[in-house]
Amino acid sequence: MALRFWLAGVALLLLGEPGRGLPSGTKGSPALGSSSHSVHYFSTAMSEPNQGLPRYIAVGYVDSQLFNHYDSITRRVQPRAPWMEKMMEEEDPEYWERNTQIEQANEQWFREGVAILKHRYNHSGGFHTWQWMYGCELRADGSKRGHTQYGYDGKDYLALDKETLTWTAADSKAQITKEKWEKVPAFAQRDKAYLEGECLDELQRFLEYGKERLLRREPPVGKVTRMFLSEGREVLVCQTHGFYPKEIEATWRKGGEIMEQDTFRRSVAPNSDGTYHAWLSIEINPGDRDLYRCHIDHAGLTEPLVLAWEAPGGSSSHSLHYVYTAMSEPNQGLPQFISVAYVDGQLFSHYDSVTRRRQPRAAWIKKVEEDIPQYWATHSQRARNHEHVFRGNLEVARNHYNHSRGVHSMQVMITCELRKDGSKRSQYLFAYDGRDYISLDTETLTWTAADPPAQITKRRWEKDPALAQRWKAYLEGECIEWLQRYLEYGKETLLRTEPPVGKVTRMFLSEGRELLVCQAHGFYPKEIEATWRKGGEIMEQDTFRRSVAPNADGTYHTWLSIEINPEDRDLYRCHIDHAGLAEPLVLAWEVPGDNVRHIVGIVFGVLAALLLMAAGVVFFRSK
C-alpha cells in the first residue's frame, strides 16, 4: 500500500508521533477536467462514553458529500454513497476491509491520544475530544491545496505547514508535541507527499465515479423576510435555499448600489439532501424598505434572481414554550443551567447560571417593562428558583440511574398552546440524557414514567396529588394568559404570515432507485401541509418527513422525501398548502443543467453536533 500505516501499538507515548493510518487510496488517477473539488476526512475521539455516542468516529467527504463512515460501535468502514459502492466493487474489492483495519488502529491511537492530552491539560474529568482533519483540493485555476490539522476540545491544537515542513502549535501544550514531531522530519514529509499525491489521485477517481451526483447543478430558490429591531429599525433577511454547487454570489443593493459594508452574512450550510442554503441580512430604516433588493447569482441560474420584501397576511395557532436544561458539571464552557422561552418558536428571553438574570432576546418583549416595571426582576428570581429545583431533580435522577460520573443532563419542557379551533393544549415533561423520563397527563392528573428509574419519581410525586393539580392550573390558566399578553406585545412579528418557497431535488440510491426531496422554506406561521402525490393520489405511507424546524430569521423550513422508481418520476408532485398561500404550491422535479461553474465544499458538523448532544442542550423527545 502506498500510504503509511502505523499501528497504535508503535505510536510513541505523549503524542510522540503523528502515527495514524491514512485511508488507503484507490488505483489509478486519470485526469478530470472540471472546477474546484475537494476530499476531506475527519476523525473524532471522545474521552468517555456519553449519551449513546460512539467514542470514535471517522468520516470522509467529497465536495461535502459524505461517502464513508466508521465508528467504534460498528468497527467497520462502510459506504455512504451509492457511487462509492459501485466504484469499489469494480476497482478495489478489498478497499473496505483494508480501511477497516486502518481505522481500527486509528481508533486505538486516538483514544490513547485523548487520554494523554487530558493529563497534559490537567483535565481529570468531564467530556473531552481529540480530532484530526485533513484533505486536499483541486482548484478551478489548476492550483492544488492540502492541509492536515488537529484539535483538542474543539480548539486548534497543531497544524502542518506544508511549505516549511514544520508544525504550528496553538499553545504551550501543543508546543510539546510540535517539538517531538519535528525531531523526525519524515513525518511531515510523508504527510506532504500524501496530500500532494495519492490524496489528489483518489479525489479524481471519486469525481469520475460520482460525476452524476457531484458534477450536477441545482438552482436556488429565495425569499426576503423581515425582523423588527428596537428604536424603529428593521432587518431584511434574504434566504436562498436548495442550490448546488456550494458557490453562490448574493448581495443586498439599495437603489442599485451594492451595500457590502452593511451586510451580515451567514456561512453557506448543507441541507440533508446534499444541496445548500445561506442567508444575508441588512439593517435598514423602514422608510427606505422599497429601495432594497437581494441579488442572487449561481451556476444553476440563467440570470440573477432579484428579490424584494413583500407584505404578509394574517395568523394561526400559537404556543408558549419554556425549556430548562441542567447539566451535572461544567463542560466545554457551557453553563450548568440554561432556561429559554419561546412564543411560536421565536426566542424572546434567556437565563443561565453564569449571568443569573433573565434577559430579553426579542425587541417586542421590551415593551412589557412599560406595563410591568418589575417584570425582569420577578422573572429572574423565578428562574433562579427553577435552577435550584431542576438541578436537584438532576441529582436525584443520577442516583436512580447509578450515574456517579460523566456529563448528564435533566431537561424540562413546559408548553401551553391556543389552537386555531379555540381549543387548548398543554405539556409538562422531563427528559434525562436526552430521553423521555416522566411527563404529566393533565386529563387524569397522573404521571407517565418512561422506565423503572422514572417509576420511583412517579410514585413519590403521586403521593402529593396537589402537585399535578397546581401544574394543570398553571398550564391552563396563567400560562395561557401570558401567551395572550406576549402575542399582543409582539403582534407585528407573531401574527403575520410568510408564504413558503419550495423546490424538488433528487438523490440517487442503490439498485437503480431514486429519492425525491421536496423542500419548503421561509414560511410563517409554523403550520404547513405538504404531501407527495403520484398521479393525484396522496402517498402518505411512502413519505418520510422531517420535523418543521426554525430558521435564524424566525421563519421555518421543512422537507419530505419519497423513494421512487425513476421511470415513474414524471407522475410525482409535491403539494404544499399554507396560510400564506392563496392556493397550494404544486412542485415537480425539473432537470438541472449539465455542468457547473464552481464546485467546492467542505462540511464539518461532527464536533458541534457531538458537543451539543453530549451537553444535553438540544431537547430530544423520543418517539
JSON list of C-alpha atoms in Angstrom, two decimals, residues 103-280:
[
{"chain": "A", "resi": 103, "resn": "GLU", "atom": "CA", "xyz": [-9.46, 2.79, 11.27]},
{"chain": "A", "resi": 104, "resn": "GLN", "atom": "CA", "xyz": [-9.40, 0.16, 13.99]},
{"chain": "A", "resi": 105, "resn": "ALA", "atom": "CA", "xyz": [-5.75, 1.06, 14.55]},
{"chain": "A", "resi": 106, "resn": "ASN", "atom": "CA", "xyz": [-6.53, 4.77, 14.38]},
{"chain": "A", "resi": 107, "resn": "GLU", "atom": "CA", "xyz": [-9.27, 4.31, 16.97]},
{"chain": "A", "resi": 108, "resn": "GLN", "atom": "CA", "xyz": [-6.79, 2.92, 19.48]},
{"chain": "A", "resi": 109, "resn": "TRP", "atom": "CA", "xyz": [-4.21, 5.63, 18.74]},
{"chain": "A", "resi": 110, "resn": "PHE", "atom": "CA", "xyz": [-6.77, 8.41, 19.11]},
{"chain": "A", "resi": 111, "resn": "ARG", "atom": "CA", "xyz": [-8.15, 7.04, 22.36]},
{"chain": "A", "resi": 112, "resn": "GLU", "atom": "CA", "xyz": [-4.62, 6.95, 23.77]},
{"chain": "A", "resi": 113, "resn": "GLY", "atom": "CA", "xyz": [-4.13, 10.48, 22.44]},
{"chain": "A", "resi": 114, "resn": "VAL", "atom": "CA", "xyz": [-7.14, 11.96, 24.19]},
{"chain": "A", "resi": 115, "resn": "ALA", "atom": "CA", "xyz": [-6.02, 10.38, 27.48]},
{"chain": "A", "resi": 116, "resn": "ILE", "atom": "CA", "xyz": [-2.55, 11.90, 27.09]},
{"chain": "A", "resi": 117, "resn": "LEU", "atom": "CA", "xyz": [-3.99, 15.35, 26.34]},
{"chain": "A", "resi": 118, "resn": "LYS", "atom": "CA", "xyz": [-6.37, 15.19, 29.30]},
{"chain": "A", "resi": 119, "resn": "HIS", "atom": "CA", "xyz": [-3.36, 14.62, 31.52]},
{"chain": "A", "resi": 120, "resn": "ARG", "atom": "CA", "xyz": [-1.35, 17.35, 29.80]},
{"chain": "A", "resi": 121, "resn": "TYR", "atom": "CA", "xyz": [-4.15, 19.93, 30.25]},
{"chain": "A", "resi": 122, "resn": "ASN", "atom": "CA", "xyz": [-4.86, 18.73, 33.84]},
{"chain": "A", "resi": 123, "resn": "HIS", "atom": "CA", "xyz": [-8.37, 17.62, 32.87]},
{"chain": "A", "resi": 124, "resn": "SER", "atom": "CA", "xyz": [-9.16, 14.84, 35.32]},
{"chain": "A", "resi": 125, "resn": "GLY", "atom": "CA", "xyz": [-12.85, 14.52, 34.42]},
{"chain": "A", "resi": 126, "resn": "GLY", "atom": "CA", "xyz": [-15.53, 15.72, 32.05]},
{"chain": "A", "resi": 127, "resn": "PHE", "atom": "CA", "xyz": [-16.11, 15.26, 28.34]},
{"chain": "A", "resi": 128, "resn": "HIS", "atom": "CA", "xyz": [-13.13, 15.96, 26.05]},
{"chain": "A", "resi": 129, "resn": "THR", "atom": "CA", "xyz": [-12.37, 15.43, 22.36]},
{"chain": "A", "resi": 130, "resn": "TRP", "atom": "CA", "xyz": [-9.29, 14.89, 20.18]},
{"chain": "A", "resi": 131, "resn": "GLN", "atom": "CA", "xyz": [-9.77, 15.49, 16.46]},
{"chain": "A", "resi": 132, "resn": "TRP", "atom": "CA", "xyz": [-7.94, 15.23, 13.18]},
{"chain": "A", "resi": 133, "resn": "MET", "atom": "CA", "xyz": [-8.94, 16.89, 9.91]},
{"chain": "A", "resi": 134, "resn": "TYR", "atom": "CA", "xyz": [-7.05, 16.51, 6.65]},
{"chain": "A", "resi": 135, "resn": "GLY", "atom": "CA", "xyz": [-7.74, 16.71, 2.93]},
{"chain": "A", "resi": 136, "resn": "CYS", "atom": "CA", "xyz": [-6.80, 18.08, -0.46]},
{"chain": "A", "resi": 137, "resn": "GLU", "atom": "CA", "xyz": [-8.36, 20.32, -3.07]},
{"chain": "A", "resi": 138, "resn": "LEU", "atom": "CA", "xyz": [-8.10, 20.79, -6.85]},
{"chain": "A", "resi": 139, "resn": "ARG", "atom": "CA", "xyz": [-8.95, 24.42, -7.53]},
{"chain": "A", "resi": 140, "resn": "ALA", "atom": "CA", "xyz": [-10.58, 25.91, -10.62]},
{"chain": "A", "resi": 141, "resn": "ASP", "atom": "CA", "xyz": [-7.37, 27.71, -11.61]},
{"chain": "A", "resi": 142, "resn": "GLY", "atom": "CA", "xyz": [-5.41, 24.44, -11.61]},
{"chain": "A", "resi": 143, "resn": "SER", "atom": "CA", "xyz": [-3.68, 25.02, -8.28]},
{"chain": "A", "resi": 144, "resn": "LYS", "atom": "CA", "xyz": [-3.65, 22.40, -5.51]},
{"chain": "A", "resi": 145, "resn": "ARG", "atom": "CA", "xyz": [-4.07, 22.72, -1.77]},
{"chain": "A", "resi": 146, "resn": "GLY", "atom": "CA", "xyz": [-3.73, 20.27, 1.08]},
{"chain": "A", "resi": 147, "resn": "HIS", "atom": "CA", "xyz": [-3.92, 20.51, 4.85]},
{"chain": "A", "resi": 148, "resn": "THR", "atom": "CA", "xyz": [-3.71, 18.39, 7.98]},
{"chain": "A", "resi": 149, "resn": "GLN", "atom": "CA", "xyz": [-4.55, 19.72, 11.44]},
{"chain": "A", "resi": 150, "resn": "TYR", "atom": "CA", "xyz": [-5.54, 18.60, 14.92]},
{"chain": "A", "resi": 151, "resn": "GLY", "atom": "CA", "xyz": [-7.90, 19.98, 17.54]},
{"chain": "A", "resi": 152, "resn": "TYR", "atom": "CA", "xyz": [-8.49, 19.39, 21.25]},
{"chain": "A", "resi": 153, "resn": "ASP", "atom": "CA", "xyz": [-11.88, 20.22, 22.76]},
{"chain": "A", "resi": 154, "resn": "GLY", "atom": "CA", "xyz": [-12.90, 21.95, 19.54]},
{"chain": "A", "resi": 155, "resn": "LYS", "atom": "CA", "xyz": [-9.95, 24.35, 19.53]},
{"chain": "A", "resi": 156, "resn": "ASP", "atom": "CA", "xyz": [-6.86, 24.42, 17.33]},
{"chain": "A", "resi": 157, "resn": "TYR", "atom": "CA", "xyz": [-4.01, 22.27, 18.60]},
{"chain": "A", "resi": 158, "resn": "LEU", "atom": "CA", "xyz": [-1.49, 21.59, 15.85]},
{"chain": "A", "resi": 159, "resn": "ALA", "atom": "CA", "xyz": [-1.30, 22.11, 12.07]},
{"chain": "A", "resi": 160, "resn": "LEU", "atom": "CA", "xyz": [1.18, 21.21, 9.34]},
{"chain": "A", "resi": 161, "resn": "ASP", "atom": "CA", "xyz": [2.83, 23.95, 7.27]},
{"chain": "A", "resi": 162, "resn": "LYS", "atom": "CA", "xyz": [3.50, 22.06, 4.03]},
{"chain": "A", "resi": 163, "resn": "GLU", "atom": "CA", "xyz": [5.78, 24.73, 2.64]},
{"chain": "A", "resi": 164, "resn": "THR", "atom": "CA", "xyz": [8.25, 24.76, 5.54]},
{"chain": "A", "resi": 165, "resn": "LEU", "atom": "CA", "xyz": [7.55, 21.16, 6.67]},
{"chain": "A", "resi": 166, "resn": "THR", "atom": "CA", "xyz": [7.07, 22.40, 10.23]},
{"chain": "A", "resi": 167, "resn": "TRP", "atom": "CA", "xyz": [4.18, 22.14, 12.71]},
{"chain": "A", "resi": 168, "resn": "THR", "atom": "CA", "xyz": [2.32, 25.17, 14.07]},
{"chain": "A", "resi": 169, "resn": "ALA", "atom": "CA", "xyz": [1.35, 24.85, 17.74]},
{"chain": "A", "resi": 170, "resn": "ALA", "atom": "CA", "xyz": [-1.67, 26.71, 19.12]},
{"chain": "A", "resi": 171, "resn": "ASP", "atom": "CA", "xyz": [-0.50, 26.84, 22.76]},
{"chain": "A", "resi": 172, "resn": "SER", "atom": "CA", "xyz": [2.24, 25.72, 25.16]},
{"chain": "A", "resi": 173, "resn": "LYS", "atom": "CA", "xyz": [0.79, 22.20, 25.49]},
{"chain": "A", "resi": 174, "resn": "ALA", "atom": "CA", "xyz": [0.80, 21.71, 21.74]},
{"chain": "A", "resi": 175, "resn": "GLN", "atom": "CA", "xyz": [4.37, 23.02, 21.66]},
{"chain": "A", "resi": 176, "resn": "ILE", "atom": "CA", "xyz": [5.45, 19.80, 23.41]},
{"chain": "A", "resi": 177, "resn": "THR", "atom": "CA", "xyz": [4.01, 17.72, 20.57]},
{"chain": "A", "resi": 178, "resn": "LYS", "atom": "CA", "xyz": [5.46, 20.08, 17.95]},
{"chain": "A", "resi": 179, "resn": "GLU", "atom": "CA", "xyz": [8.97, 19.64, 19.31]},
{"chain": "A", "resi": 180, "resn": "LYS", "atom": "CA", "xyz": [8.67, 15.83, 19.35]},
{"chain": "A", "resi": 181, "resn": "TRP", "atom": "CA", "xyz": [7.29, 15.60, 15.81]},
{"chain": "A", "resi": 182, "resn": "GLU", "atom": "CA", "xyz": [9.86, 17.98, 14.34]},
{"chain": "A", "resi": 183, "resn": "LYS", "atom": "CA", "xyz": [12.66, 15.74, 15.60]},
{"chain": "A", "resi": 184, "resn": "VAL", "atom": "CA", "xyz": [11.55, 13.29, 12.89]},
{"chain": "A", "resi": 185, "resn": "PRO", "atom": "CA", "xyz": [11.25, 15.31, 9.61]},
{"chain": "A", "resi": 186, "resn": "ALA", "atom": "CA", "xyz": [9.96, 12.22, 7.79]},
{"chain": "A", "resi": 187, "resn": "PHE", "atom": "CA", "xyz": [6.56, 12.64, 9.48]},
{"chain": "A", "resi": 188, "resn": "ALA", "atom": "CA", "xyz": [5.88, 15.99, 7.79]},
{"chain": "A", "resi": 189, "resn": "GLN", "atom": "CA", "xyz": [7.44, 14.82, 4.51]},
{"chain": "A", "resi": 190, "resn": "ARG", "atom": "CA", "xyz": [5.13, 11.80, 4.32]},
{"chain": "A", "resi": 191, "resn": "ASP", "atom": "CA", "xyz": [2.08, 13.96, 5.09]},
{"chain": "A", "resi": 192, "resn": "LYS", "atom": "CA", "xyz": [3.06, 16.39, 2.34]},
{"chain": "A", "resi": 193, "resn": "ALA", "atom": "CA", "xyz": [3.63, 13.55, -0.13]},
{"chain": "A", "resi": 194, "resn": "TYR", "atom": "CA", "xyz": [0.21, 12.07, 0.60]},
{"chain": "A", "resi": 195, "resn": "LEU", "atom": "CA", "xyz": [-1.63, 15.39, 0.37]},
{"chain": "A", "resi": 196, "resn": "GLU", "atom": "CA", "xyz": [0.01, 16.35, -2.93]},
{"chain": "A", "resi": 197, "resn": "GLY", "atom": "CA", "xyz": [-0.04, 12.87, -4.46]},
{"chain": "A", "resi": 198, "resn": "GLU", "atom": "CA", "xyz": [-2.32, 10.00, -3.54]},
{"chain": "A", "resi": 199, "resn": "CYS", "atom": "CA", "xyz": [-4.97, 12.26, -1.98]},
{"chain": "A", "resi": 200, "resn": "LEU", "atom": "CA", "xyz": [-5.41, 14.10, -5.28]},
{"chain": "A", "resi": 201, "resn": "ASP", "atom": "CA", "xyz": [-5.37, 10.84, -7.27]},
{"chain": "A", "resi": 202, "resn": "GLU", "atom": "CA", "xyz": [-8.21, 9.36, -5.22]},
{"chain": "A", "resi": 203, "resn": "LEU", "atom": "CA", "xyz": [-10.15, 12.64, -5.45]},
{"chain": "A", "resi": 204, "resn": "GLN", "atom": "CA", "xyz": [-10.05, 12.42, -9.25]},
{"chain": "A", "resi": 205, "resn": "ARG", "atom": "CA", "xyz": [-11.30, 8.83, -9.19]},
{"chain": "A", "resi": 206, "resn": "PHE", "atom": "CA", "xyz": [-14.11, 9.73, -6.76]},
{"chain": "A", "resi": 207, "resn": "LEU", "atom": "CA", "xyz": [-15.22, 12.53, -9.08]},
{"chain": "A", "resi": 208, "resn": "GLU", "atom": "CA", "xyz": [-15.21, 10.24, -12.09]},
{"chain": "A", "resi": 209, "resn": "TYR", "atom": "CA", "xyz": [-17.45, 7.65, -10.43]},
{"chain": "A", "resi": 210, "resn": "GLY", "atom": "CA", "xyz": [-19.65, 10.18, -8.67]},
{"chain": "A", "resi": 211, "resn": "LYS", "atom": "CA", "xyz": [-19.95, 12.66, -11.53]},
{"chain": "A", "resi": 212, "resn": "GLU", "atom": "CA", "xyz": [-23.72, 12.29, -11.93]},
{"chain": "A", "resi": 213, "resn": "ARG", "atom": "CA", "xyz": [-24.08, 13.38, -8.32]},
{"chain": "A", "resi": 214, "resn": "LEU", "atom": "CA", "xyz": [-21.05, 15.64, -7.84]},
{"chain": "A", "resi": 215, "resn": "LEU", "atom": "CA", "xyz": [-20.99, 17.50, -11.17]},
{"chain": "A", "resi": 216, "resn": "ARG", "atom": "CA", "xyz": [-24.65, 18.48, -11.28]},
{"chain": "A", "resi": 217, "resn": "ARG", "atom": "CA", "xyz": [-26.17, 21.89, -10.59]},
{"chain": "A", "resi": 218, "resn": "GLU", "atom": "CA", "xyz": [-29.35, 22.87, -8.74]},
{"chain": "A", "resi": 219, "resn": "PRO", "atom": "CA", "xyz": [-30.61, 26.48, -8.91]},
{"chain": "A", "resi": 220, "resn": "PRO", "atom": "CA", "xyz": [-31.51, 28.31, -5.70]},
{"chain": "A", "resi": 221, "resn": "VAL", "atom": "CA", "xyz": [-34.94, 29.44, -4.63]},
{"chain": "A", "resi": 222, "resn": "GLY", "atom": "CA", "xyz": [-35.13, 32.54, -2.45]},
{"chain": "A", "resi": 223, "resn": "LYS", "atom": "CA", "xyz": [-37.28, 34.95, -0.49]},
{"chain": "A", "resi": 224, "resn": "VAL", "atom": "CA", "xyz": [-36.96, 38.03, 1.70]},
{"chain": "A", "resi": 225, "resn": "THR", "atom": "CA", "xyz": [-38.32, 38.21, 5.25]},
{"chain": "A", "resi": 226, "resn": "ARG", "atom": "CA", "xyz": [-38.34, 40.97, 7.86]},
{"chain": "A", "resi": 227, "resn": "MET", "atom": "CA", "xyz": [-37.38, 41.21, 11.55]},
{"chain": "A", "resi": 228, "resn": "PHE", "atom": "CA", "xyz": [-38.18, 44.10, 13.89]},
{"chain": "A", "resi": 229, "resn": "LEU", "atom": "CA", "xyz": [-35.49, 45.77, 15.99]},
{"chain": "A", "resi": 230, "resn": "SER", "atom": "CA", "xyz": [-35.70, 48.39, 18.70]},
{"chain": "A", "resi": 231, "resn": "GLU", "atom": "CA", "xyz": [-35.82, 52.13, 18.01]},
{"chain": "A", "resi": 232, "resn": "GLY", "atom": "CA", "xyz": [-37.86, 51.72, 14.83]},
{"chain": "A", "resi": 233, "resn": "ARG", "atom": "CA", "xyz": [-35.19, 49.84, 12.86]},
{"chain": "A", "resi": 234, "resn": "GLU", "atom": "CA", "xyz": [-35.68, 46.64, 10.83]},
{"chain": "A", "resi": 235, "resn": "VAL", "atom": "CA", "xyz": [-33.60, 43.80, 9.46]},
{"chain": "A", "resi": 236, "resn": "LEU", "atom": "CA", "xyz": [-34.29, 42.40, 6.00]},
{"chain": "A", "resi": 237, "resn": "VAL", "atom": "CA", "xyz": [-33.19, 38.77, 5.62]},
{"chain": "A", "resi": 238, "resn": "CYS", "atom": "CA", "xyz": [-32.58, 37.24, 2.19]},
{"chain": "A", "resi": 239, "resn": "GLN", "atom": "CA", "xyz": [-32.84, 33.44, 2.25]},
{"chain": "A", "resi": 240, "resn": "THR", "atom": "CA", "xyz": [-31.54, 31.27, -0.57]},
{"chain": "A", "resi": 241, "resn": "HIS", "atom": "CA", "xyz": [-32.13, 27.56, -0.47]},
{"chain": "A", "resi": 242, "resn": "GLY", "atom": "CA", "xyz": [-31.72, 24.25, -2.33]},
{"chain": "A", "resi": 243, "resn": "PHE", "atom": "CA", "xyz": [-28.73, 25.12, -4.53]},
{"chain": "A", "resi": 244, "resn": "TYR", "atom": "CA", "xyz": [-25.73, 23.08, -5.71]},
{"chain": "A", "resi": 245, "resn": "PRO", "atom": "CA", "xyz": [-22.78, 23.53, -6.11]},
{"chain": "A", "resi": 246, "resn": "LYS", "atom": "CA", "xyz": [-21.90, 25.41, -2.95]},
{"chain": "A", "resi": 247, "resn": "GLU", "atom": "CA", "xyz": [-20.61, 28.66, -4.52]},
{"chain": "A", "resi": 248, "resn": "ILE", "atom": "CA", "xyz": [-23.18, 31.42, -4.68]},
{"chain": "A", "resi": 249, "resn": "GLU", "atom": "CA", "xyz": [-23.00, 35.19, -5.05]},
{"chain": "A", "resi": 250, "resn": "ALA", "atom": "CA", "xyz": [-25.60, 37.18, -3.15]},
{"chain": "A", "resi": 251, "resn": "THR", "atom": "CA", "xyz": [-25.68, 40.89, -2.35]},
{"chain": "A", "resi": 252, "resn": "TRP", "atom": "CA", "xyz": [-28.01, 43.47, -0.86]},
{"chain": "A", "resi": 253, "resn": "ARG", "atom": "CA", "xyz": [-28.47, 46.51, -3.08]},
{"chain": "A", "resi": 254, "resn": "LYS", "atom": "CA", "xyz": [-30.08, 49.84, -2.32]},
{"chain": "A", "resi": 255, "resn": "GLY", "atom": "CA", "xyz": [-31.21, 51.72, -5.39]},
{"chain": "A", "resi": 256, "resn": "GLY", "atom": "CA", "xyz": [-28.83, 49.52, -7.41]},
{"chain": "A", "resi": 257, "resn": "GLU", "atom": "CA", "xyz": [-25.79, 50.17, -5.21]},
{"chain": "A", "resi": 258, "resn": "ILE", "atom": "CA", "xyz": [-24.18, 47.12, -3.54]},
{"chain": "A", "resi": 259, "resn": "MET", "atom": "CA", "xyz": [-24.29, 47.55, 0.27]},
{"chain": "A", "resi": 260, "resn": "GLU", "atom": "CA", "xyz": [-21.48, 45.13, 1.16]},
{"chain": "A", "resi": 261, "resn": "GLN", "atom": "CA", "xyz": [-20.27, 47.01, 4.23]},
{"chain": "A", "resi": 262, "resn": "ASP", "atom": "CA", "xyz": [-23.72, 46.92, 5.85]},
{"chain": "A", "resi": 263, "resn": "THR", "atom": "CA", "xyz": [-24.43, 43.27, 5.01]},
{"chain": "A", "resi": 264, "resn": "PHE", "atom": "CA", "xyz": [-24.20, 40.46, 7.56]},
{"chain": "A", "resi": 265, "resn": "ARG", "atom": "CA", "xyz": [-23.66, 37.02, 6.03]},
{"chain": "A", "resi": 266, "resn": "ARG", "atom": "CA", "xyz": [-24.18, 33.53, 7.36]},
{"chain": "A", "resi": 267, "resn": "SER", "atom": "CA", "xyz": [-21.85, 30.82, 6.04]},
{"chain": "A", "resi": 268, "resn": "VAL", "atom": "CA", "xyz": [-23.23, 28.57, 3.34]},
{"chain": "A", "resi": 269, "resn": "ALA", "atom": "CA", "xyz": [-24.51, 25.42, 5.08]},
{"chain": "A", "resi": 270, "resn": "PRO", "atom": "CA", "xyz": [-25.63, 21.98, 3.85]},
{"chain": "A", "resi": 271, "resn": "ASN", "atom": "CA", "xyz": [-29.15, 20.59, 3.62]},
{"chain": "A", "resi": 272, "resn": "SER", "atom": "CA", "xyz": [-29.81, 16.90, 4.27]},
{"chain": "A", "resi": 273, "resn": "ASP", "atom": "CA", "xyz": [-30.43, 16.24, 0.55]},
{"chain": "A", "resi": 274, "resn": "GLY", "atom": "CA", "xyz": [-26.94, 17.39, -0.46]},
{"chain": "A", "resi": 275, "resn": "THR", "atom": "CA", "xyz": [-27.92, 20.91, -1.55]},
{"chain": "A", "resi": 276, "resn": "TYR", "atom": "CA", "xyz": [-27.07, 24.11, 0.37]},
{"chain": "A", "resi": 277, "resn": "HIS", "atom": "CA", "xyz": [-28.70, 27.13, 1.96]},
{"chain": "A", "resi": 278, "resn": "ALA", "atom": "CA", "xyz": [-27.47, 30.56, 3.01]},
{"chain": "A", "resi": 279, "resn": "TRP", "atom": "CA", "xyz": [-28.78, 33.93, 4.08]},
{"chain": "A", "resi": 280, "resn": "LEU", "atom": "CA", "xyz": [-27.65, 37.51, 4.27]}
]
